[in-house]
Each structure stands twice: as structure tokens, then as C-alpha cells.
Short mmCIF file of C-alpha atoms and ligand atoms in Angstrom, two decimals:
data_model
loop_
_atom_site.label_atom_id
_atom_site.label_comp_id
_atom_site.label_asym_id
_atom_site.label_seq_id
_atom_site.Cartn_x
_atom_site.Cartn_y
_atom_site.Cartn_z
CA UNK A 1 -29.75 112.61 144.78
CA UNK A 2 -27.58 109.65 145.52
CA UNK A 3 -28.21 108.01 141.99
CA UNK A 4 -26.72 110.88 140.08
CA UNK A 5 -23.16 111.45 139.53
CA UNK A 6 -23.07 114.96 138.85
CA UNK A 7 -20.42 115.72 136.15
CA UNK A 8 -20.37 119.28 136.83
CA UNK A 9 -22.02 120.37 139.86
CA UNK A 10 -21.39 124.11 138.78
CA UNK A 11 -20.65 123.96 134.99
CA UNK A 12 -19.79 127.70 134.62
CA UNK A 13 -20.98 129.08 131.17
CA UNK A 14 -19.68 132.48 130.46
CA UNK A 15 -22.05 134.70 128.57
CA UNK A 16 -20.93 137.84 127.42
CA UNK A 17 -23.43 140.48 128.23
CA UNK A 18 -21.24 143.65 127.24
CA UNK A 19 -17.74 144.30 126.42
CA UNK A 20 -17.11 145.17 130.26
CA UNK A 21 -19.66 142.68 132.00
CA UNK A 22 -19.86 139.16 132.13
CA UNK A 23 -22.84 137.08 133.46
CA UNK A 24 -22.43 133.53 134.72
CA UNK A 25 -25.01 130.89 135.55
CA UNK A 26 -24.69 127.34 136.40
CA UNK A 27 -26.26 124.23 134.96
CA UNK A 28 -26.34 120.88 136.49
CA UNK A 29 -25.46 118.17 134.13
CA UNK A 30 -26.03 114.22 134.52
CA UNK A 31 -23.66 111.79 132.54
CA UNK A 32 -24.55 110.84 128.88
CA UNK A 33 -22.86 107.35 128.45
CA UNK A 34 -21.29 107.14 125.21
CA UNK A 35 -22.90 105.12 122.56
CA UNK A 36 -20.88 101.74 122.09
CA UNK A 37 -19.18 101.20 118.65
CA UNK A 38 -21.42 100.08 116.02
CA UNK A 39 -24.50 100.81 117.77
CA UNK A 40 -26.80 103.36 115.97
CA UNK A 41 -30.13 105.50 116.89
CA UNK A 42 -33.55 104.11 116.36
CA UNK A 43 -35.08 107.17 114.72
CA UNK A 44 -37.65 106.01 112.15
CA UNK A 45 -37.13 102.25 113.25
CA UNK A 46 -38.83 100.20 110.61
CA UNK A 47 -39.19 96.44 111.69
CA UNK A 48 -40.29 93.32 109.82
CA UNK A 49 -44.04 93.54 109.30
CA UNK A 50 -46.23 91.31 111.83
CA UNK A 51 -49.58 90.79 110.23
CA UNK A 52 -50.66 88.98 113.42
CA UNK A 53 -49.25 90.66 116.70
CA UNK A 54 -49.02 88.22 119.36
CA UNK A 55 -49.34 90.16 122.69
CA UNK A 56 -48.58 89.33 126.42
CA UNK A 57 -49.56 91.58 129.17
CA UNK A 58 -47.95 92.03 132.47
CA UNK A 59 -49.85 93.95 135.26
CA UNK A 60 -53.61 93.55 135.53
CA UNK A 61 -54.47 95.64 138.28
CA UNK A 62 -56.76 98.75 137.67
CA UNK A 63 -55.15 99.92 134.21
CA UNK A 64 -54.24 96.61 132.67
CA UNK A 65 -57.60 94.75 131.97
CA UNK A 66 -59.10 97.63 129.95
CA UNK A 67 -55.99 97.48 127.68
CA UNK A 68 -56.56 93.56 127.02
CA UNK A 69 -60.27 94.39 126.31
CA UNK A 70 -59.54 97.04 123.98
CA UNK A 71 -57.09 94.73 122.18
CA UNK A 72 -59.97 92.49 121.45
CA UNK A 73 -61.46 95.01 119.02
CA UNK A 74 -58.28 95.33 116.99
CA UNK A 75 -58.27 92.85 113.95
CA UNK A 76 -54.95 90.78 113.80
CA UNK A 77 -54.05 90.79 117.62
CA UNK A 78 -53.87 87.52 119.48
CA UNK A 79 -53.88 87.52 122.92
CA UNK A 80 -51.42 84.88 124.16
CA UNK A 81 -50.49 85.61 127.92
CA UNK A 82 -51.60 87.25 130.91
CA UNK A 83 -49.31 87.92 134.04
CA UNK A 84 -49.99 89.31 137.33
CA UNK A 85 -48.69 88.67 140.77
CA UNK A 86 -52.43 87.79 141.71
CA UNK A 87 -54.13 84.88 140.32
CA UNK A 88 -57.56 86.42 140.65
CA UNK A 89 -56.33 88.96 138.22
CA UNK A 90 -55.32 86.99 135.59
CA UNK A 91 -58.55 84.77 135.82
CA UNK A 92 -60.70 87.75 135.67
CA UNK A 93 -59.22 88.85 132.37
CA UNK A 94 -59.45 85.44 131.12
CA UNK A 95 -63.20 85.32 132.00
CA UNK A 96 -63.64 88.53 129.85
CA UNK A 97 -61.77 87.21 127.00
CA UNK A 98 -64.15 83.99 126.98
CA UNK A 99 -67.32 86.43 127.13
CA UNK A 100 -65.94 88.18 124.15
CA UNK A 101 -65.66 85.11 122.42
CA UNK A 102 -61.76 84.73 122.28
CA UNK A 103 -59.72 81.89 123.50
CA UNK A 104 -58.21 81.89 127.16
CA UNK A 105 -54.77 83.14 127.26
CA UNK A 106 -51.97 81.20 129.17
CA UNK A 107 -52.00 82.75 132.88
CA UNK A 108 -48.76 83.55 134.82
CA UNK A 109 -49.21 84.47 138.54
CA UNK A 110 -47.91 83.86 142.01
CA UNK A 111 -44.63 86.22 142.65
CA UNK A 112 -42.98 89.29 141.40
CA UNK A 113 -40.50 87.20 139.36
CA UNK A 114 -43.03 85.03 137.43
CA UNK A 115 -42.96 87.78 134.37
CA UNK A 116 -39.69 86.45 133.30
CA UNK A 117 -41.27 83.43 131.84
CA UNK A 118 -43.45 85.78 130.01
CA UNK A 119 -40.90 87.83 128.33
CA UNK A 120 -38.93 84.63 127.34
CA UNK A 121 -42.04 82.96 125.53
CA UNK A 122 -41.30 81.92 122.14
CA UNK A 123 -44.70 82.84 120.51
CA UNK A 124 -45.09 86.48 121.59
CA UNK A 125 -44.10 89.55 119.82
CA UNK A 126 -45.31 92.17 121.91
CA UNK A 127 -45.01 92.73 125.73
CA UNK A 128 -47.57 95.26 127.02
CA UNK A 129 -46.60 96.29 130.70
CA UNK A 130 -48.96 97.99 133.01
CA UNK A 131 -47.45 97.26 136.45
CA UNK A 132 -46.31 99.62 139.19
CA UNK A 133 -43.72 102.35 138.07
CA UNK A 134 -40.74 100.54 139.71
CA UNK A 135 -41.21 97.35 137.39
CA UNK A 136 -41.48 99.21 134.16
CA UNK A 137 -38.01 99.60 132.81
CA UNK A 138 -36.59 96.31 134.05
CA UNK A 139 -39.21 94.26 132.54
CA UNK A 140 -39.01 96.38 129.12
CA UNK A 141 -35.21 95.99 128.92
CA UNK A 142 -35.54 92.22 129.56
CA UNK A 143 -38.38 91.90 127.12
CA UNK A 144 -36.43 93.59 124.26
CA UNK A 145 -33.20 91.43 125.17
CA UNK A 146 -35.58 88.37 124.91
CA UNK A 147 -36.57 89.59 121.23
CA UNK A 148 -39.80 91.39 121.81
CA UNK A 149 -41.12 94.72 120.96
CA UNK A 150 -42.33 96.61 124.23
CA UNK A 151 -45.11 99.01 125.19
CA UNK A 152 -44.91 100.28 128.85
CA UNK A 153 -47.36 102.37 130.70
CA UNK A 154 -46.58 105.69 131.98
CA UNK A 155 -44.26 106.76 133.25
CA UNK A 156 -41.86 103.93 131.75
CA UNK A 157 -38.58 104.91 133.33
CA UNK A 158 -38.07 106.55 136.87
CA UNK A 159 -34.48 107.60 136.86
CA UNK A 160 -31.57 108.17 134.27
CA UNK A 161 -30.11 104.74 134.75
CA UNK A 162 -33.53 103.30 133.43
CA UNK A 163 -33.96 105.67 130.60
CA UNK A 164 -30.28 105.08 129.33
CA UNK A 165 -30.78 101.21 129.67
CA UNK A 166 -34.09 101.30 127.79
CA UNK A 167 -32.53 103.38 125.16
CA UNK A 168 -29.25 101.31 124.80
CA UNK A 169 -31.53 98.30 124.72
CA UNK A 170 -33.72 99.32 121.98
CA UNK A 171 -30.69 100.57 119.91
CA UNK A 172 -29.03 97.38 120.47
CA UNK A 173 -31.88 94.95 119.94
CA UNK A 174 -33.50 97.13 117.12
CA UNK A 175 -36.86 96.47 119.09
CA UNK A 176 -39.55 99.35 119.63
CA UNK A 177 -39.71 100.64 122.86
CA UNK A 178 -42.92 102.84 123.09
CA UNK A 179 -44.40 104.67 126.21
CA UNK A 180 -48.08 104.23 126.44
CA UNK A 181 -48.75 107.97 126.47
CA UNK A 182 -52.39 108.09 125.69
CA UNK A 183 -52.98 112.01 126.01
CA UNK A 184 -51.24 112.56 122.77
CA UNK A 185 -54.23 110.96 121.24
CA UNK A 186 -57.05 112.72 122.69
CA UNK A 187 -59.22 114.35 119.97
CA UNK A 188 -58.45 117.90 120.93
CA UNK A 189 -54.66 117.32 120.98
CA UNK A 190 -54.81 115.57 117.71
CA UNK A 191 -56.78 118.27 116.02
CA UNK A 192 -54.49 120.85 117.56
CA UNK A 193 -51.30 119.24 116.30
CA UNK A 194 -52.87 118.96 112.68
CA UNK A 195 -53.55 122.83 113.03
CA UNK A 196 -49.94 123.34 114.24
CA UNK A 197 -48.53 121.29 111.43
CA UNK A 198 -50.67 123.10 108.89
CA UNK A 199 -49.37 126.55 110.39
CA UNK A 200 -52.81 127.77 111.76
CA UNK A 201 -51.02 128.81 115.04
CA UNK A 202 -48.02 130.35 113.57
CA UNK A 203 -44.77 129.21 115.24
CA UNK A 204 -45.76 127.74 118.78
CA UNK A 205 -43.40 129.59 121.19
CA UNK A 206 -44.93 128.42 124.34
CA UNK A 207 -46.72 125.33 125.71
CA UNK A 208 -48.16 124.15 128.96
CA UNK A 209 -49.16 120.98 130.28
CA UNK A 210 -50.14 119.48 133.62
CA UNK A 211 -51.33 116.45 135.73
CA UNK A 212 -53.46 118.14 138.07
CA UNK A 213 -55.87 115.13 139.51
CA UNK A 214 -56.83 114.55 143.09
CA UNK A 215 -55.92 110.89 143.79
CA UNK A 216 -57.62 110.50 147.05
CA UNK A 217 -60.00 107.99 145.61
CA UNK A 218 -57.32 105.80 144.23
CA UNK A 219 -54.63 105.82 147.30
CA UNK A 220 -55.94 102.63 149.01
CA UNK A 221 -56.32 100.67 145.70
CA UNK A 222 -52.78 100.57 144.29
CA UNK A 223 -51.08 97.00 144.77
CA UNK A 224 -48.43 97.28 147.51
CA UNK A 225 -49.22 101.05 148.05
CA UNK A 226 -46.50 101.60 145.43
CA UNK A 227 -47.71 105.01 144.09
CA UNK A 228 -47.91 106.61 147.63
CA UNK A 229 -44.37 105.03 148.45
CA UNK A 230 -43.05 106.74 145.15
CA UNK A 231 -44.41 110.19 146.33
CA UNK A 232 -43.10 109.86 149.84
CA UNK A 233 -39.67 109.23 148.57
CA UNK A 234 -39.39 111.59 145.76
CA UNK A 235 -39.58 115.30 145.43
CA UNK A 236 -40.29 116.64 141.90
CA UNK A 237 -42.87 115.92 138.90
CA UNK A 238 -43.18 112.29 139.19
CA UNK A 239 -45.93 112.10 136.67
CA UNK A 240 -45.05 114.65 133.97
CA UNK A 241 -45.74 112.62 130.62
CA UNK A 242 -49.66 113.21 130.13
CA UNK A 243 -48.68 117.19 130.17
CA UNK A 244 -45.39 117.21 128.57
CA UNK A 245 -46.20 114.67 125.87
CA UNK A 246 -48.72 116.59 123.69
CA UNK A 247 -46.48 119.85 123.93
CA UNK A 248 -43.40 118.11 122.90
CA UNK A 249 -45.13 116.87 119.63
CA UNK A 250 -46.61 120.30 118.77
CA UNK A 251 -42.79 121.58 119.23
CA UNK A 252 -41.19 118.63 117.18
CA UNK A 253 -38.71 117.70 120.14
CA UNK A 254 -36.00 115.76 118.63
CA UNK A 255 -37.45 116.22 115.29
CA UNK A 256 -35.99 119.78 114.84
CA UNK A 257 -35.90 121.18 118.22
CA UNK A 258 -34.66 119.87 121.57
CA UNK A 259 -35.24 120.31 125.27
CA UNK A 260 -32.41 122.03 126.77
CA UNK A 261 -32.75 122.53 130.37
CA UNK A 262 -35.31 122.83 133.14
CA UNK A 263 -35.81 124.54 136.53
CA UNK A 264 -38.33 123.43 139.06
CA UNK A 265 -39.99 124.74 142.06
CA UNK A 266 -42.44 122.99 144.55
CA UNK A 267 -44.60 123.78 147.64
CA UNK A 268 -44.24 122.01 150.78
CA UNK A 269 -46.28 118.67 151.32
CA UNK A 270 -49.43 119.17 153.23
CA UNK A 271 -52.11 117.13 151.45
CA UNK A 272 -50.68 113.75 151.22
CA UNK A 273 -49.40 113.45 154.71
CA UNK A 274 -52.59 114.86 156.01
CA UNK A 275 -54.30 112.06 154.14
CA UNK A 276 -52.21 109.46 155.57
CA UNK A 277 -52.63 110.54 159.10
CA UNK A 278 -56.29 110.73 158.81
CA UNK A 279 -56.96 107.44 156.69
CA UNK A 280 -54.19 105.37 158.29
CA UNK A 281 -53.06 107.28 161.43
CA UNK A 282 -49.65 107.44 159.77
CA UNK A 283 -47.39 110.26 160.82
CA UNK A 284 -44.85 111.07 157.98
CA UNK A 285 -42.62 113.94 158.94
CA UNK A 286 -40.37 113.88 155.75
CA UNK A 287 -42.77 113.36 152.93
CA UNK A 288 -40.91 114.23 149.84
CA UNK A 289 -43.36 115.26 147.31
CA UNK A 290 -44.66 118.83 147.43
CA UNK A 291 -48.36 119.39 146.91
CA UNK A 292 -47.81 121.59 143.73
CA UNK A 293 -44.64 121.18 141.55
CA UNK A 294 -43.86 123.81 138.61
CA UNK A 295 -41.27 123.12 136.14
CA UNK A 296 -40.07 125.37 133.22
CA UNK A 297 -38.21 124.03 130.45
CA UNK A 298 -36.11 125.87 127.73
CA UNK A 299 -35.78 124.62 124.19
CA UNK A 300 -32.91 124.91 121.61
CA UNK A 301 -35.14 126.86 119.51
CA UNK A 302 -36.01 129.46 122.09
CA UNK A 303 -39.34 128.12 123.21
CA UNK A 304 -40.51 127.74 126.66
CA UNK A 305 -42.70 125.02 128.39
CA UNK A 306 -44.54 125.01 131.67
CA UNK A 307 -45.31 121.72 133.32
CA UNK A 308 -47.38 121.11 136.60
CA UNK A 309 -48.06 118.42 138.87
CA UNK A 310 -50.62 118.26 141.76
CA UNK A 311 -52.33 115.05 142.84
CA UNK A 312 -53.60 116.32 146.34
CA UNK A 313 -55.42 119.83 146.04
CA UNK A 314 -59.34 120.00 145.60
CA UNK A 315 -59.13 120.96 142.17
CA UNK A 316 -61.09 119.74 139.02
CA UNK A 317 -58.85 117.60 136.76
CA UNK A 318 -56.80 119.42 134.51
CA UNK A 319 -54.03 118.55 132.12
CA UNK A 320 -53.78 122.37 131.05
CA UNK A 321 -52.67 121.70 127.33
CA UNK A 322 -52.14 125.13 126.20
CA UNK A 323 -50.14 126.18 123.08
CA UNK A 324 -49.33 129.84 122.34
CA UNK A 325 -48.25 130.59 118.87
CA UNK A 326 -47.56 133.66 116.90
CA UNK A 327 -50.95 133.55 114.96
CA UNK A 328 -53.18 131.71 117.42
CA UNK A 329 -53.72 130.09 120.87
CA UNK A 330 -55.30 126.81 121.74
CA UNK A 331 -56.48 126.01 125.20
CA UNK A 332 -58.24 122.72 126.56
CA UNK A 333 -59.39 123.04 130.09
CA UNK A 334 -61.73 123.86 131.71
CA UNK A 335 -63.21 124.15 127.98
CA UNK A 336 -61.76 123.78 124.61
CA UNK A 337 -61.23 126.71 122.69
CA UNK A 338 -59.30 128.48 119.93
CA UNK A 339 -58.22 132.20 119.62
CA UNK A 340 -56.70 133.17 116.22
CA UNK A 341 -54.70 136.39 115.79
CA UNK A 342 -56.67 137.79 112.75
CA UNK A 343 -58.98 140.02 114.78
CA UNK A 344 -55.99 142.04 115.99
CA UNK A 345 -55.50 143.11 112.16
CA UNK A 346 -59.07 144.37 112.11
CA UNK A 347 -58.83 148.22 111.05
CA UNK A 348 -61.81 149.00 113.14
CA UNK A 349 -59.94 148.21 116.25
CA UNK A 350 -58.93 151.34 118.15
CA UNK A 351 -57.06 151.71 121.44
CA UNK A 352 -59.56 151.19 124.24
CA UNK A 353 -58.47 150.23 127.63
CA UNK A 354 -61.91 149.10 128.58
CA UNK A 355 -61.95 146.44 125.85
CA UNK A 356 -60.14 143.42 126.87
CA UNK A 357 -61.81 141.33 124.27
CA UNK A 358 -59.80 141.82 121.15
CA UNK A 359 -58.41 138.27 121.45
CA UNK A 360 -61.22 136.43 122.61
CA UNK A 361 -61.81 132.73 121.76
CA UNK A 362 -63.51 132.05 118.49
CA UNK A 363 -67.24 131.42 118.66
CA UNK A 364 -68.60 127.68 119.62
CA UNK A 365 -69.68 127.60 116.06
CA UNK A 366 -66.22 128.43 114.43
CA UNK A 367 -64.49 126.36 116.97
CA UNK A 368 -66.66 123.21 115.61
CA UNK A 369 -66.05 123.94 112.02
CA UNK A 370 -62.36 124.43 112.67
CA UNK A 371 -62.38 121.02 114.68
CA UNK A 372 -64.20 119.22 111.94
CA UNK A 373 -62.00 120.86 109.25
CA UNK A 374 -58.58 119.99 110.98
CA UNK A 375 -59.63 116.69 112.27
CA UNK A 376 -56.54 114.52 112.42
CA UNK A 377 -56.40 111.85 109.57
CA UNK A 378 -55.98 109.05 112.19
CA UNK A 379 -58.81 110.17 114.23
CA UNK A 380 -61.12 110.42 111.23
CA UNK A 381 -60.42 106.86 110.30
CA UNK A 382 -61.20 105.18 113.86
CA UNK A 383 -63.39 107.88 115.61
CA UNK A 384 -66.32 106.28 115.84
CA UNK A 385 -64.94 102.72 116.90
CA UNK A 386 -62.73 104.60 119.27
CA UNK A 387 -65.70 106.33 121.22
CA UNK A 388 -67.53 102.85 121.31
CA UNK A 389 -64.51 100.85 122.67
CA UNK A 390 -63.74 103.91 124.88
CA UNK A 391 -60.81 104.23 127.21
CA UNK A 392 -60.73 107.86 128.77
CA UNK A 393 -63.20 108.57 125.90
CA UNK A 394 -61.59 106.75 123.20
CA UNK A 395 -57.90 108.08 123.33
CA UNK A 396 -56.64 104.81 124.82
CA UNK A 397 -58.18 102.87 121.89
CA UNK A 398 -56.51 105.15 119.31
CA UNK A 399 -53.22 104.62 121.18
CA UNK A 400 -53.50 100.71 120.96
CA UNK A 401 -54.91 100.84 117.49
CA UNK A 402 -51.90 103.01 116.12
CA UNK A 403 -49.46 100.61 118.05
CA UNK A 404 -50.77 97.58 116.22
CA UNK A 405 -51.32 99.35 112.94
CA UNK A 406 -47.64 100.33 112.92
CA UNK A 407 -46.31 97.00 114.02
CA UNK A 408 -48.65 95.13 111.46
CA UNK A 409 -46.92 97.24 108.63
CA UNK A 410 -43.45 97.37 109.85
CA UNK A 411 -43.62 101.25 110.16
CA UNK A 412 -42.02 103.70 112.75
CA UNK A 413 -44.34 103.89 115.77
CA UNK A 414 -45.63 107.27 116.69
CA UNK A 415 -43.55 107.75 119.66
CA UNK A 416 -40.11 106.20 119.96
CA UNK A 417 -37.74 105.51 122.95
CA UNK A 418 -36.44 109.06 122.83
CA UNK A 419 -39.87 110.53 123.30
CA UNK A 420 -40.15 108.12 126.36
CA UNK A 421 -36.59 109.40 127.67
CA UNK A 422 -37.45 113.16 127.16
CA UNK A 423 -40.70 112.97 128.72
CA UNK A 424 -39.57 110.71 131.69
CA UNK A 425 -36.51 112.62 132.46
CA UNK A 426 -38.34 115.31 134.21
CA UNK A 427 -38.73 112.45 137.19
CA UNK A 428 -35.15 112.72 138.00
CA UNK A 429 -34.16 116.00 136.73
CA UNK A 430 -36.87 117.97 138.63
CA UNK A 431 -35.84 116.20 141.78
CA UNK A 432 -32.25 117.08 141.02
CA UNK A 433 -33.18 120.96 140.39
CA UNK A 434 -35.41 121.21 143.60
CA UNK A 435 -32.65 119.57 145.81
CA UNK A 436 -30.61 122.19 144.36
CA UNK A 437 -32.52 125.34 145.07
CA UNK A 438 -34.09 125.36 141.82
CA UNK A 439 -30.85 125.20 139.92
CA UNK A 440 -31.21 124.85 136.09
CA UNK A 441 -30.52 121.11 135.22
CA UNK A 442 -29.62 120.03 131.53
CA UNK A 443 -31.97 117.90 129.48
CA UNK A 444 -29.76 115.52 127.78
CA UNK A 445 -30.03 115.08 124.08
CA UNK A 446 -31.01 111.47 124.46
CA UNK A 447 -30.58 110.98 120.50
CA UNK A 448 -26.91 111.79 121.36
CA UNK A 449 -26.63 114.00 118.17
CA UNK A 450 -29.38 113.15 115.94
CA UNK A 451 -32.01 115.58 117.49
CA UNK A 452 -32.13 117.42 114.07
CA UNK A 453 -32.18 114.53 111.64
CA UNK A 454 -36.04 114.34 111.41
CA UNK A 455 -37.81 117.03 109.79
CA UNK A 456 -40.93 117.41 112.19
CA UNK A 457 -43.27 114.63 113.41
CA UNK A 458 -45.17 112.52 111.16
CA UNK A 459 -47.46 109.49 112.03
CA UNK A 460 -46.78 106.84 109.49
CA UNK A 461 -49.47 105.83 107.44
N1 LIG B 501 -52.11 106.18 130.55
C1 LIG B 501 -52.89 106.35 131.88
O1 LIG B 501 -54.16 107.24 131.53
C2 LIG B 501 -52.88 105.69 132.96
C3 LIG B 501 -54.21 105.40 133.83
C4 LIG B 501 -54.03 104.73 135.08
C5 LIG B 501 -52.68 103.95 135.32
N2 LIG B 501 -51.71 104.44 134.47
C6 LIG B 501 -50.49 103.35 134.68
O2 LIG B 501 -50.65 102.13 134.63
C7 LIG B 501 -49.70 101.48 135.52
C8 LIG B 501 -50.64 100.60 136.43
O3 LIG B 501 -51.34 101.28 137.26
P1 LIG B 501 -52.65 100.88 138.04
O4 LIG B 501 -53.47 101.87 138.35
O5 LIG B 501 -53.29 99.79 136.99
O6 LIG B 501 -51.94 100.15 139.32
P2 LIG B 501 -52.37 98.86 140.27
O7 LIG B 501 -51.63 98.88 141.33
O8 LIG B 501 -53.78 98.91 140.15
O9 LIG B 501 -51.83 97.66 139.21
C9 LIG B 501 -50.49 97.32 139.22
C10 LIG B 501 -50.53 95.78 138.91
O10 LIG B 501 -49.41 95.20 138.57
C11 LIG B 501 -49.26 94.08 139.02
N3 LIG B 501 -47.92 93.74 139.45
C12 LIG B 501 -46.97 94.49 140.22
N4 LIG B 501 -45.64 94.08 140.22
C13 LIG B 501 -45.83 92.91 139.31
C14 LIG B 501 -44.70 91.93 138.97
N5 LIG B 501 -43.53 92.07 139.22
N6 LIG B 501 -45.29 90.92 137.98
C15 LIG B 501 -46.73 91.01 137.50
N7 LIG B 501 -47.50 91.68 138.17
C16 LIG B 501 -47.12 92.91 138.85
C17 LIG B 501 -50.08 94.22 140.63
O11 LIG B 501 -50.23 92.69 140.99
C18 LIG B 501 -51.11 95.00 140.05
O12 LIG B 501 -52.24 94.15 139.78
C19 LIG B 501 -48.91 102.59 136.17
O13 LIG B 501 -47.69 102.79 135.68
C20 LIG B 501 -49.81 103.96 136.11
O14 LIG B 501 -49.06 105.04 135.99
C21 LIG B 501 -51.85 104.98 133.39
#
């Protein structure tokens, strides 16, 4: 990977195994820029309350228009500007606004640089970005420099330079930089997070997450073929945030624990090159992204995480989402379930090798009761409206609602720029591991020393 200057290609860590024997392992490290003097972290960042949040949207392809529509259901939001390369996209969204009884927003279109006029607008508080991946970070950085908070679709940054730029700009400008990771707001994830925080699963020692989604119906729809191009050019987990986000929240990453290092393995690339040959007659010999990529992460507190990526195999959609705790287990796909360890203590249990059901899932009835009892407070408040407005069943609406709720009250956002950094860092770091025979790669402490400052994840109320 040309972009990386590897500080120590082979940083030898000596681990004493016994008095006679030494074991050595090499960890690849990437540079951590020094925090400029006078600049401080943005953990728990509070900003001036904005009773009315004036929003400008950039990127109105398949994803963007739904976000504009969802915002029309949130009181105290003004939709000020709409921007896309294509005029037809801004027009269509303005038609929707009119139909919903809202004033038309100012339209910006025509070329890929027109967005600079949008981030510079004086009457905007929040820039909401849903463009292709390569435009995310550059727009986010400029928006903060222009004095705006910024919310950026997933993944918000594609390499380490972009990640550090977003962190430094957020720290310098004291503006929020939130990644629009919707999957942390799905109902099962929110409920399970609440269970974890109440101790029902004990100590969560292992988590799994994934993005397994056959994208064949979408490949031809992306603007300028940006997504296929990125997959052509990059090995590794190029879309890790849906899988990693909810697991990191359950493990309090940079709020008491931190991601230490990863190792990644992939398969050869078959599905996407075959798709290109069949649909476009295009022969790509060196397609970089393997069909299936697995990444393992180790944390400071001795926990492990498995993250997978596959956008080509004929498999049902799956974000995995499994948490293994010392007292219980949560599993989302293919059906939601919980197993609680209490049965193991039942004195009537005897050693019987035919009985493999000692730790079965709780019954449907108990699961429903548990999900009601542990429903997350933020879901309780807006569940009905979220389900009505929709967006992946409601989670997209909860995400937008929470973003606006916190901005209106000047509260810290649920996800900060360090979450963005940790979750996006898998993109460059898995590529680095794969290009070095699955070598371990350090995941930097993006807080630069403050990962233990906050005590657990709290959604501000
Ligand atoms: N969170 C989720 O569940 C979810 C779901 C789908 C997509 N996404 C993310 O949303 C983003 C957009 O995906 P999509 O499916 O809508 O892609 P898309 O190709 O349909 O839309 C991208 C839009 O961005 C516009 N654009 C590109 N460069 C621009 C520029 N310089 N200035 C203004 N507009 C520009 C294009 O004209 C296009 O309309 C991606 O980051 C994707 O990963 C997230």
C-alpha cells in the first residue's frame, strides 16, 4: 500500500514465555500524527444548542433522498440546500419537499466541485453527506472548516490520511463529525446494548459482525461506477462499519477498552470479475477485493472480534451481530435470539453426550418479554414514529432523530469522530494485513491517549 509509510515494518516485540525461551511477533504500525499544541480531544463534545437545525444535503442518489424525507418528520429541522452532480436528482427531492408541504430548498448541481458553495453557505448548521466514498472525507473536512457540523454516510473515510484529517479538523474546529452508522440503532442491537449495559450477558468477551449482501442488483446503479471501482482497486474489508459499530458499542471501545490490532484473510476474487465479464464483457485480471474477507481484532481488555465482508456470494443478507458474554449470548441472524447461562446451573443437568441443548435459546415467549423489558429508552420514545417513517425498518429514522435531538440540546452525539476512525480504519488496515501475508496490524489509539477517559458508552438525554 503506497499510501502508508510503515514506521516499523517489523516491530519486534519480545514476549518472555519462559526463562529460557523468547517468542517474537511483528506488528505493522502506521504513523500517528502528533496532536498540535493547544489542540484537545473532542470526547463528550458539547456545542451551542441549535433549537432549529438548518441542514444542507450533498449526494442525492439512491441513499440521499430518503434522508431528506426522514428529516421532514423531525420538528425543528429546516432543509436549506440540496446538492448533487445531477440536476434531476435535486429537482426530484425538491418535488418531494413540496408534496410534503415544505418550502423548496436552494439547488446546487452541475459538476463535482459545486459542493464547495454548499459548505460555504452562511445559513447552514449541518452538512449531511451521502455521496460516493471518495468524496466523503474531503467534503467533511471542508464543511467543518467552514464552521458546520457534519454527518457523513458510511464509510466516512477510506484511508488513514482521511481519518486523521477528519479527527484533526474536528478537534481544531470543535465541530461534530458523525458517521451515519444506522445499524447501531436497529431495534435488536439497541435492546441488546441495553442488556449488556445492565449486565444480563455478563462480560462480553467476543463479538461478531458482518456485511454479507449480494450487491448484484445494485452494481449498475451507482453513480460513475464508484463502488465497483473501489472494490476493483482495494483488497480488504471495504465496508466494515455495519458489522463493527454495534460490537464496539457493546464493548465500550475508547470508553474503557480499545482496539489493539487486527489480522485479516481473504479468498480469491471470483464473483465480481465474473459479474463484470457476464454483464459488461469486461475482463479484469487483477481484481483486488476477494469474495470473502475475514478479520480478527484483539482488544486491550482481552476481547476478540470477528468481522466479515462478502458482497458477491449467493447468501442471504447477514450482518451477523453476535455477542458472547460470560453469562449469555445474543444472536441476530437468521433469527433473533438470546441464550442465558442460568440453565447450566440447573442441578438436574447430568453429563449426557447426546444432550446438546443445555444452552439452547430462550423460548420465543421469554425472548419477547426480555426485549420488552430491556427495550432501549431511546427506542421506547420514538419506536412508533420510526416504524412509520421507516428507513431499513426504522433504524435510519432513529439515527437522524438522535443526531438532531443532540444538536438541538448541545449534547454530545451518540457517535463521535473516534468511532468513525476506529470503524473505518479497517479499510486501510485490513488491506495492509492482507498485502503482508495476514500480518498483525496495529489499530492506533485515535484518541491519542484518552481511550480510558470516558467510563462506558452513554447516549445523552
Ligand atoms: N447506511 C446505509 O445503510 C447505507 C445504504 C446505502 C448506501 N449507503 C452509503 O451512502 C452513500 C451513497 O450511496 P448511494 O447508494 O446513494 O450511491 P449513488 O451512486 O446512488 O449516489 C451517490 C450520489 O452522489 C452524487 N455525487 C457524487 N459526487 C458528488 C459531488 N462531488 N458533489 C455532489 N454530488 C455528488 C452522485 O451524483 C450520486 O447521485 C455511500 O457512501 C454508501 O456507502 C449507506
